[in-house]
């Protein structure tokens, strides 16, 4: 059936075929509302059923929703008909990293470092949420329009494409060489450690342009994997060789954790060539940071002057009613903690703001004024899902009675909750009469 | 492939009728898939206390406050508005149509009108002064706040800009346009994620390819 040019429920306009897989095909499509490109994976329901994967497919969709990271392809929504399942995902404009690799033969150590850093960052984010990839390989490493990494099919191992025999990235027999030895042995494995193994193979391939373990037959390849029998090209830096040797350990329990990889010299410092690039990025960040109106650095007296504009005063009935938790229907859908929380205070607004400034200072957060009586507080460094940021709005019910609403606006939810529990809430203790909202 | 008979020999009694799903999608901002995902949510809520595929008020409260049964004036009002037939229960069609107003893509005037009905407690066509006061007191009570009664009067006075003791539709529409903040509860961004939160429909959907491409 020709799906080209047809509209999928008026939301997406189907475009060209991007690829074919074990359960169907992937099409490019245009989101008619946002005009953004998306990738739609169309799966044959019959084939999914026959493979006994229906439960896994459902589970993996739910899991994928929890994963939001700048280096991971996002799942937008899913649709279904009697015969097909449509998985609508972010479209990575830059194509496959493998194509880039094929064009240039291999990457410089600096480029390999950059992608590896992003890969480890994405992996860390998912592992923290109990999501494992289980099928990391260059075909799943895509690039966005800025050339940054986008890992696809995270947690979607049931949706994984069939494995092709393409010489470079698989053995002659088409063996999935990226899969950790303990997974192949089916001895039961730790998802985190097997993902790390795959990262090691990926890193080797990116920097070398060929596979670390090769041989005339499977037995020979497995022997080499088992004996950790591989040789790095001599141009590899010593630090990189050392890291690869550690990661490609056939014994998962001896393989480094993500934390240990992050602490390795090569990961932290990279090859010499890239340090210049890193410094440049850092100094650019510093400029943008300084450009923003920073409340904390201007000191308290000024903040006090500004205070009037930070508090919503003279509220009318409608503004107050809109604060009711009973009008917030999000509880119907969301099992996880909400991004919004609030407290009441019988302290003057001045006291609340001073306290806020103290906390921001102690926790190394930036505090700044936005429009509409909103105080915005943000972290100083990039987290797993961008910079953590939340808004605080102070409503004056009477001069000695305030309701303060806090709402996360960007960054990672888990990081925010941790900050809230360990930093903000204990810090605000003296000015809070009671916390409201859920499960507090 | 392409066979006409239904794959499932025995249909579950609580399965969503395909025609109903398509009709509801046409009427709201939801896609057919989103309606099917909502049906999954509806089944969970509507069978949590009484297994009758209808949402009773108690079930609605439990779902909203996640297990904590809580009396709340606003929840009562929302329930009454969802219950379009006013027979004390929310049916699936009512559930979808009402939630449709909360869809990020739903037209603004639907949201404005819904909020007006919500606040017009006695459905007189006006939000009256005593209704405003009742709602303000309910919010204060919900937040464990106790403030002087003249402060409450002042808060109510500020909303009644004309000072005639009531707010009509037109006045409210004007006000909501100038103060979008008061409509903040009328949009639920989560509704866009609904197919990923309740993905069971992907395996049992009976929607035809032509219905999908409407």
mmCIF file with all atom_site columns, C-alpha atoms in Angstrom, chain A residues 180-327:
data_model
loop_
_atom_site.group_PDB
_atom_site.id
_atom_site.type_symbol
_atom_site.label_atom_id
_atom_site.label_alt_id
_atom_site.label_comp_id
_atom_site.label_asym_id
_atom_site.label_entity_id
_atom_site.label_seq_id
_atom_site.pdbx_PDB_ins_code
_atom_site.Cartn_x
_atom_site.Cartn_y
_atom_site.Cartn_z
_atom_site.occupancy
_atom_site.B_iso_or_equiv
_atom_site.pdbx_formal_charge
_atom_site.auth_seq_id
_atom_site.auth_comp_id
_atom_site.auth_asym_id
_atom_site.auth_atom_id
_atom_site.pdbx_PDB_model_num
ATOM 1   C CA . UNK A 1 180 ? 28.146  -8.304  25.567 1.00 0.00 ? 180 UNK A CA 1
ATOM 2   C CA . UNK A 1 181 ? 29.485  -11.858 25.931 1.00 0.00 ? 181 UNK A CA 1
ATOM 3   C CA . UNK A 1 182 ? 27.355  -12.547 29.015 1.00 0.00 ? 182 UNK A CA 1
ATOM 4   C CA . UNK A 1 183 ? 24.219  -11.688 26.993 1.00 0.00 ? 183 UNK A CA 1
ATOM 5   C CA . UNK A 1 184 ? 25.195  -14.063 24.225 1.00 0.00 ? 184 UNK A CA 1
ATOM 6   C CA . UNK A 1 185 ? 25.863  -16.782 26.789 1.00 0.00 ? 185 UNK A CA 1
ATOM 7   C CA . UNK A 1 186 ? 22.324  -16.174 28.087 1.00 0.00 ? 186 UNK A CA 1
ATOM 8   C CA . UNK A 1 187 ? 23.599  -16.527 31.618 1.00 0.00 ? 187 UNK A CA 1
ATOM 9   C CA . UNK A 1 188 ? 21.374  -13.761 32.896 1.00 0.00 ? 188 UNK A CA 1
ATOM 10  C CA . UNK A 1 189 ? 22.933  -10.374 32.909 1.00 0.00 ? 189 UNK A CA 1
ATOM 11  C CA . UNK A 1 190 ? 23.070  -6.889  34.337 1.00 0.00 ? 190 UNK A CA 1
ATOM 12  C CA . UNK A 1 191 ? 21.563  -4.503  31.777 1.00 0.00 ? 191 UNK A CA 1
ATOM 13  C CA . UNK A 1 192 ? 23.819  -1.653  32.840 1.00 0.00 ? 192 UNK A CA 1
ATOM 14  C CA . UNK A 1 193 ? 27.034  -3.615  32.443 1.00 0.00 ? 193 UNK A CA 1
ATOM 15  C CA . UNK A 1 194 ? 26.075  -5.082  29.095 1.00 0.00 ? 194 UNK A CA 1
ATOM 16  C CA . UNK A 1 195 ? 25.215  -1.608  27.763 1.00 0.00 ? 195 UNK A CA 1
ATOM 17  C CA . UNK A 1 196 ? 28.671  -0.502  28.872 1.00 0.00 ? 196 UNK A CA 1
ATOM 18  C CA . UNK A 1 197 ? 30.250  -3.327  26.925 1.00 0.00 ? 197 UNK A CA 1
ATOM 19  C CA . UNK A 1 198 ? 28.395  -2.180  23.802 1.00 0.00 ? 198 UNK A CA 1
ATOM 20  C CA . UNK A 1 199 ? 29.624  1.369   24.392 1.00 0.00 ? 199 UNK A CA 1
ATOM 21  C CA . UNK A 1 200 ? 33.165  0.055   24.442 1.00 0.00 ? 200 UNK A CA 1
ATOM 22  C CA . UNK A 1 201 ? 32.766  -1.649  21.076 1.00 0.00 ? 201 UNK A CA 1
ATOM 23  C CA . UNK A 1 202 ? 31.135  1.477   19.679 1.00 0.00 ? 202 UNK A CA 1
ATOM 24  C CA . UNK A 1 203 ? 33.970  3.645   20.947 1.00 0.00 ? 203 UNK A CA 1
ATOM 25  C CA . UNK A 1 204 ? 36.547  1.344   19.389 1.00 0.00 ? 204 UNK A CA 1
ATOM 26  C CA . UNK A 1 205 ? 34.745  1.295   16.046 1.00 0.00 ? 205 UNK A CA 1
ATOM 27  C CA . UNK A 1 206 ? 34.344  5.073   15.969 1.00 0.00 ? 206 UNK A CA 1
ATOM 28  C CA . UNK A 1 207 ? 38.012  5.749   16.593 1.00 0.00 ? 207 UNK A CA 1
ATOM 29  C CA . UNK A 1 208 ? 39.442  2.801   14.629 1.00 0.00 ? 208 UNK A CA 1
ATOM 30  C CA . UNK A 1 209 ? 36.975  2.402   11.778 1.00 0.00 ? 209 UNK A CA 1
ATOM 31  C CA . UNK A 1 210 ? 36.810  -1.363  12.251 1.00 0.00 ? 210 UNK A CA 1
ATOM 32  C CA . UNK A 1 211 ? 35.690  -3.916  14.821 1.00 0.00 ? 211 UNK A CA 1
ATOM 33  C CA . UNK A 1 212 ? 37.895  -4.827  17.771 1.00 0.00 ? 212 UNK A CA 1
ATOM 34  C CA . UNK A 1 213 ? 37.181  -8.561  17.515 1.00 0.00 ? 213 UNK A CA 1
ATOM 35  C CA . UNK A 1 214 ? 37.303  -10.205 14.128 1.00 0.00 ? 214 UNK A CA 1
ATOM 36  C CA . UNK A 1 215 ? 37.873  -13.701 12.905 1.00 0.00 ? 215 UNK A CA 1
ATOM 37  C CA . UNK A 1 216 ? 37.055  -16.256 10.222 1.00 0.00 ? 216 UNK A CA 1
ATOM 38  C CA . UNK A 1 217 ? 34.261  -17.810 12.287 1.00 0.00 ? 217 UNK A CA 1
ATOM 39  C CA . UNK A 1 218 ? 32.108  -17.286 15.357 1.00 0.00 ? 218 UNK A CA 1
ATOM 40  C CA . UNK A 1 219 ? 34.105  -19.597 17.589 1.00 0.00 ? 219 UNK A CA 1
ATOM 41  C CA . UNK A 1 220 ? 37.261  -17.681 16.866 1.00 0.00 ? 220 UNK A CA 1
ATOM 42  C CA . UNK A 1 221 ? 35.554  -14.343 17.556 1.00 0.00 ? 221 UNK A CA 1
ATOM 43  C CA . UNK A 1 222 ? 34.127  -15.581 20.841 1.00 0.00 ? 222 UNK A CA 1
ATOM 44  C CA . UNK A 1 223 ? 37.535  -16.890 21.854 1.00 0.00 ? 223 UNK A CA 1
ATOM 45  C CA . UNK A 1 224 ? 39.031  -13.478 21.207 1.00 0.00 ? 224 UNK A CA 1
ATOM 46  C CA . UNK A 1 225 ? 36.282  -11.754 23.185 1.00 0.00 ? 225 UNK A CA 1
ATOM 47  C CA . UNK A 1 226 ? 36.779  -14.179 26.026 1.00 0.00 ? 226 UNK A CA 1
ATOM 48  C CA . UNK A 1 227 ? 40.557  -13.646 26.043 1.00 0.00 ? 227 UNK A CA 1
ATOM 49  C CA . UNK A 1 228 ? 40.189  -9.897  25.599 1.00 0.00 ? 228 UNK A CA 1
ATOM 50  C CA . UNK A 1 229 ? 42.326  -10.395 22.527 1.00 0.00 ? 229 UNK A CA 1
ATOM 51  C CA . UNK A 1 230 ? 42.197  -7.137  20.608 1.00 0.00 ? 230 UNK A CA 1
ATOM 52  C CA . UNK A 1 231 ? 44.735  -4.579  19.502 1.00 0.00 ? 231 UNK A CA 1
ATOM 53  C CA . UNK A 1 232 ? 44.211  -0.848  19.380 1.00 0.00 ? 232 UNK A CA 1
ATOM 54  C CA . UNK A 1 233 ? 45.705  1.099   16.466 1.00 0.00 ? 233 UNK A CA 1
ATOM 55  C CA . UNK A 1 234 ? 48.998  2.574   17.558 1.00 0.00 ? 234 UNK A CA 1
ATOM 56  C CA . UNK A 1 235 ? 47.743  6.108   16.992 1.00 0.00 ? 235 UNK A CA 1
ATOM 57  C CA . UNK A 1 236 ? 45.228  5.729   19.853 1.00 0.00 ? 236 UNK A CA 1
ATOM 58  C CA . UNK A 1 237 ? 46.309  7.732   22.869 1.00 0.00 ? 237 UNK A CA 1
ATOM 59  C CA . UNK A 1 238 ? 47.527  5.759   25.813 1.00 0.00 ? 238 UNK A CA 1
ATOM 60  C CA . UNK A 1 239 ? 44.570  6.931   27.916 1.00 0.00 ? 239 UNK A CA 1
ATOM 61  C CA . UNK A 1 240 ? 42.079  5.720   25.340 1.00 0.00 ? 240 UNK A CA 1
ATOM 62  C CA . UNK A 1 241 ? 43.758  2.317   25.076 1.00 0.00 ? 241 UNK A CA 1
ATOM 63  C CA . UNK A 1 242 ? 43.624  1.928   28.824 1.00 0.00 ? 242 UNK A CA 1
ATOM 64  C CA . UNK A 1 243 ? 39.932  2.827   28.991 1.00 0.00 ? 243 UNK A CA 1
ATOM 65  C CA . UNK A 1 244 ? 39.011  0.429   26.178 1.00 0.00 ? 244 UNK A CA 1
ATOM 66  C CA . UNK A 1 245 ? 40.920  -2.386  27.806 1.00 0.00 ? 245 UNK A CA 1
ATOM 67  C CA . UNK A 1 246 ? 38.904  -1.863  30.990 1.00 0.00 ? 246 UNK A CA 1
ATOM 68  C CA . UNK A 1 247 ? 35.541  -1.626  29.273 1.00 0.00 ? 247 UNK A CA 1
ATOM 69  C CA . UNK A 1 248 ? 35.989  -4.645  27.017 1.00 0.00 ? 248 UNK A CA 1
ATOM 70  C CA . UNK A 1 249 ? 36.420  -6.922  29.978 1.00 0.00 ? 249 UNK A CA 1
ATOM 71  C CA . UNK A 1 250 ? 34.533  -10.172 29.339 1.00 0.00 ? 250 UNK A CA 1
ATOM 72  C CA . UNK A 1 251 ? 33.744  -10.374 33.028 1.00 0.00 ? 251 UNK A CA 1
ATOM 73  C CA . UNK A 1 252 ? 30.861  -7.950  33.667 1.00 0.00 ? 252 UNK A CA 1
ATOM 74  C CA . UNK A 1 253 ? 31.611  -7.638  37.354 1.00 0.00 ? 253 UNK A CA 1
ATOM 75  C CA . UNK A 1 254 ? 35.098  -6.341  36.574 1.00 0.00 ? 254 UNK A CA 1
ATOM 76  C CA . UNK A 1 255 ? 33.868  -3.921  33.913 1.00 0.00 ? 255 UNK A CA 1
ATOM 77  C CA . UNK A 1 256 ? 33.819  -0.270  35.036 1.00 0.00 ? 256 UNK A CA 1
ATOM 78  C CA . UNK A 1 257 ? 30.526  1.387   35.971 1.00 0.00 ? 257 UNK A CA 1
ATOM 79  C CA . UNK A 1 258 ? 29.353  4.561   34.249 1.00 0.00 ? 258 UNK A CA 1
ATOM 80  C CA . UNK A 1 259 ? 30.646  6.532   37.203 1.00 0.00 ? 259 UNK A CA 1
ATOM 81  C CA . UNK A 1 260 ? 34.065  4.925   36.872 1.00 0.00 ? 260 UNK A CA 1
ATOM 82  C CA . UNK A 1 261 ? 34.136  5.650   33.146 1.00 0.00 ? 261 UNK A CA 1
ATOM 83  C CA . UNK A 1 262 ? 33.264  9.263   33.859 1.00 0.00 ? 262 UNK A CA 1
ATOM 84  C CA . UNK A 1 263 ? 36.175  9.445   36.281 1.00 0.00 ? 263 UNK A CA 1
ATOM 85  C CA . UNK A 1 264 ? 38.679  7.975   33.823 1.00 0.00 ? 264 UNK A CA 1
ATOM 86  C CA . UNK A 1 265 ? 41.366  10.308  32.543 1.00 0.00 ? 265 UNK A CA 1
ATOM 87  C CA . UNK A 1 266 ? 40.431  9.942   28.893 1.00 0.00 ? 266 UNK A CA 1
ATOM 88  C CA . UNK A 1 267 ? 36.780  10.705  29.590 1.00 0.00 ? 267 UNK A CA 1
ATOM 89  C CA . UNK A 1 268 ? 37.531  13.737  31.741 1.00 0.00 ? 268 UNK A CA 1
ATOM 90  C CA . UNK A 1 269 ? 40.339  15.225  29.734 1.00 0.00 ? 269 UNK A CA 1
ATOM 91  C CA . UNK A 1 270 ? 39.952  13.675  26.324 1.00 0.00 ? 270 UNK A CA 1
ATOM 92  C CA . UNK A 1 271 ? 42.740  13.666  23.793 1.00 0.00 ? 271 UNK A CA 1
ATOM 93  C CA . UNK A 1 272 ? 44.809  16.836  23.795 1.00 0.00 ? 272 UNK A CA 1
ATOM 94  C CA . UNK A 1 273 ? 43.282  18.276  20.602 1.00 0.00 ? 273 UNK A CA 1
ATOM 95  C CA . UNK A 1 274 ? 39.860  18.785  22.076 1.00 0.00 ? 274 UNK A CA 1
ATOM 96  C CA . UNK A 1 275 ? 40.719  20.624  25.222 1.00 0.00 ? 275 UNK A CA 1
ATOM 97  C CA . UNK A 1 276 ? 40.804  23.864  23.228 1.00 0.00 ? 276 UNK A CA 1
ATOM 98  C CA . UNK A 1 277 ? 37.244  23.283  21.998 1.00 0.00 ? 277 UNK A CA 1
ATOM 99  C CA . UNK A 1 278 ? 35.996  22.569  25.491 1.00 0.00 ? 278 UNK A CA 1
ATOM 100 C CA . UNK A 1 279 ? 37.474  25.735  26.848 1.00 0.00 ? 279 UNK A CA 1
ATOM 101 C CA . UNK A 1 280 ? 35.801  27.755  24.154 1.00 0.00 ? 280 UNK A CA 1
ATOM 102 C CA . UNK A 1 281 ? 32.408  26.292  24.959 1.00 0.00 ? 281 UNK A CA 1
ATOM 103 C CA . UNK A 1 282 ? 32.927  26.984  28.637 1.00 0.00 ? 282 UNK A CA 1
ATOM 104 C CA . UNK A 1 283 ? 33.804  30.603  28.121 1.00 0.00 ? 283 UNK A CA 1
ATOM 105 C CA . UNK A 1 284 ? 30.769  31.070  25.860 1.00 0.00 ? 284 UNK A CA 1
ATOM 106 C CA . UNK A 1 285 ? 28.586  29.688  28.597 1.00 0.00 ? 285 UNK A CA 1
ATOM 107 C CA . UNK A 1 286 ? 30.134  32.067  31.049 1.00 0.00 ? 286 UNK A CA 1
ATOM 108 C CA . UNK A 1 287 ? 29.192  35.068  28.935 1.00 0.00 ? 287 UNK A CA 1
ATOM 109 C CA . UNK A 1 288 ? 25.566  34.108  28.611 1.00 0.00 ? 288 UNK A CA 1
ATOM 110 C CA . UNK A 1 289 ? 25.467  33.485  32.331 1.00 0.00 ? 289 UNK A CA 1
ATOM 111 C CA . UNK A 1 290 ? 26.691  36.957  33.094 1.00 0.00 ? 290 UNK A CA 1
ATOM 112 C CA . UNK A 1 291 ? 24.277  38.581  30.689 1.00 0.00 ? 291 UNK A CA 1
ATOM 113 C CA . UNK A 1 292 ? 21.244  37.421  32.640 1.00 0.00 ? 292 UNK A CA 1
ATOM 114 C CA . UNK A 1 293 ? 19.969  39.706  35.380 1.00 0.00 ? 293 UNK A CA 1
ATOM 115 C CA . UNK A 1 294 ? 21.179  37.947  38.464 1.00 0.00 ? 294 UNK A CA 1
ATOM 116 C CA . UNK A 1 295 ? 19.385  38.843  41.638 1.00 0.00 ? 295 UNK A CA 1
ATOM 117 C CA . UNK A 1 296 ? 21.585  37.086  44.123 1.00 0.00 ? 296 UNK A CA 1
ATOM 118 C CA . UNK A 1 297 ? 24.776  38.762  43.042 1.00 0.00 ? 297 UNK A CA 1
ATOM 119 C CA . UNK A 1 298 ? 23.242  42.197  43.323 1.00 0.00 ? 298 UNK A CA 1
ATOM 120 C CA . UNK A 1 299 ? 22.664  41.654  46.956 1.00 0.00 ? 299 UNK A CA 1
ATOM 121 C CA . UNK A 1 300 ? 19.767  41.825  49.231 1.00 0.00 ? 300 UNK A CA 1
ATOM 122 C CA . UNK A 1 301 ? 19.019  45.531  49.512 1.00 0.00 ? 301 UNK A CA 1
ATOM 123 C CA . UNK A 1 302 ? 18.223  45.721  45.828 1.00 0.00 ? 302 UNK A CA 1
ATOM 124 C CA . UNK A 1 303 ? 16.131  42.641  46.044 1.00 0.00 ? 303 UNK A CA 1
ATOM 125 C CA . UNK A 1 304 ? 14.115  44.307  48.772 1.00 0.00 ? 304 UNK A CA 1
ATOM 126 C CA . UNK A 1 305 ? 13.450  47.256  46.541 1.00 0.00 ? 305 UNK A CA 1
ATOM 127 C CA . UNK A 1 306 ? 12.258  44.923  43.867 1.00 0.00 ? 306 UNK A CA 1
ATOM 128 C CA . UNK A 1 307 ? 10.268  42.941  46.294 1.00 0.00 ? 307 UNK A CA 1
ATOM 129 C CA . UNK A 1 308 ? 6.950   44.598  45.592 1.00 0.00 ? 308 UNK A CA 1
ATOM 130 C CA . UNK A 1 309 ? 7.079   43.424  42.029 1.00 0.00 ? 309 UNK A CA 1
ATOM 131 C CA . UNK A 1 310 ? 7.906   39.884  43.134 1.00 0.00 ? 310 UNK A CA 1
ATOM 132 C CA . UNK A 1 311 ? 4.732   39.376  45.067 1.00 0.00 ? 311 UNK A CA 1
ATOM 133 C CA . UNK A 1 312 ? 1.289   39.130  43.545 1.00 0.00 ? 312 UNK A CA 1
ATOM 134 C CA . UNK A 1 313 ? -0.743  41.456  45.703 1.00 0.00 ? 313 UNK A CA 1
ATOM 135 C CA . UNK A 1 314 ? -4.340  42.662  45.626 1.00 0.00 ? 314 UNK A CA 1
ATOM 136 C CA . UNK A 1 315 ? -5.520  39.306  44.409 1.00 0.00 ? 315 UNK A CA 1
ATOM 137 C CA . UNK A 1 316 ? -9.117  38.967  43.424 1.00 0.00 ? 316 UNK A CA 1
ATOM 138 C CA . UNK A 1 317 ? -11.404 36.017  43.958 1.00 0.00 ? 317 UNK A CA 1
ATOM 139 C CA . UNK A 1 318 ? -10.734 34.431  40.555 1.00 0.00 ? 318 UNK A CA 1
ATOM 140 C CA . UNK A 1 319 ? -6.988  34.469  41.020 1.00 0.00 ? 319 UNK A CA 1
ATOM 141 C CA . UNK A 1 320 ? -7.368  32.819  44.380 1.00 0.00 ? 320 UNK A CA 1
ATOM 142 C CA . UNK A 1 321 ? -9.861  30.196  43.262 1.00 0.00 ? 321 UNK A CA 1
ATOM 143 C CA . UNK A 1 322 ? -7.583  29.177  40.389 1.00 0.00 ? 322 UNK A CA 1
ATOM 144 C CA . UNK A 1 323 ? -5.123  27.966  43.031 1.00 0.00 ? 323 UNK A CA 1
ATOM 145 C CA . UNK A 1 324 ? -7.378  25.115  44.129 1.00 0.00 ? 324 UNK A CA 1
ATOM 146 C CA . UNK A 1 325 ? -5.915  21.625  43.871 1.00 0.00 ? 325 UNK A CA 1
ATOM 147 C CA . UNK A 1 326 ? -9.438  20.394  43.130 1.00 0.00 ? 326 UNK A CA 1
ATOM 148 C CA . UNK A 1 327 ? -9.310  22.176  39.802 1.00 0.00 ? 327 UNK A CA 1
#
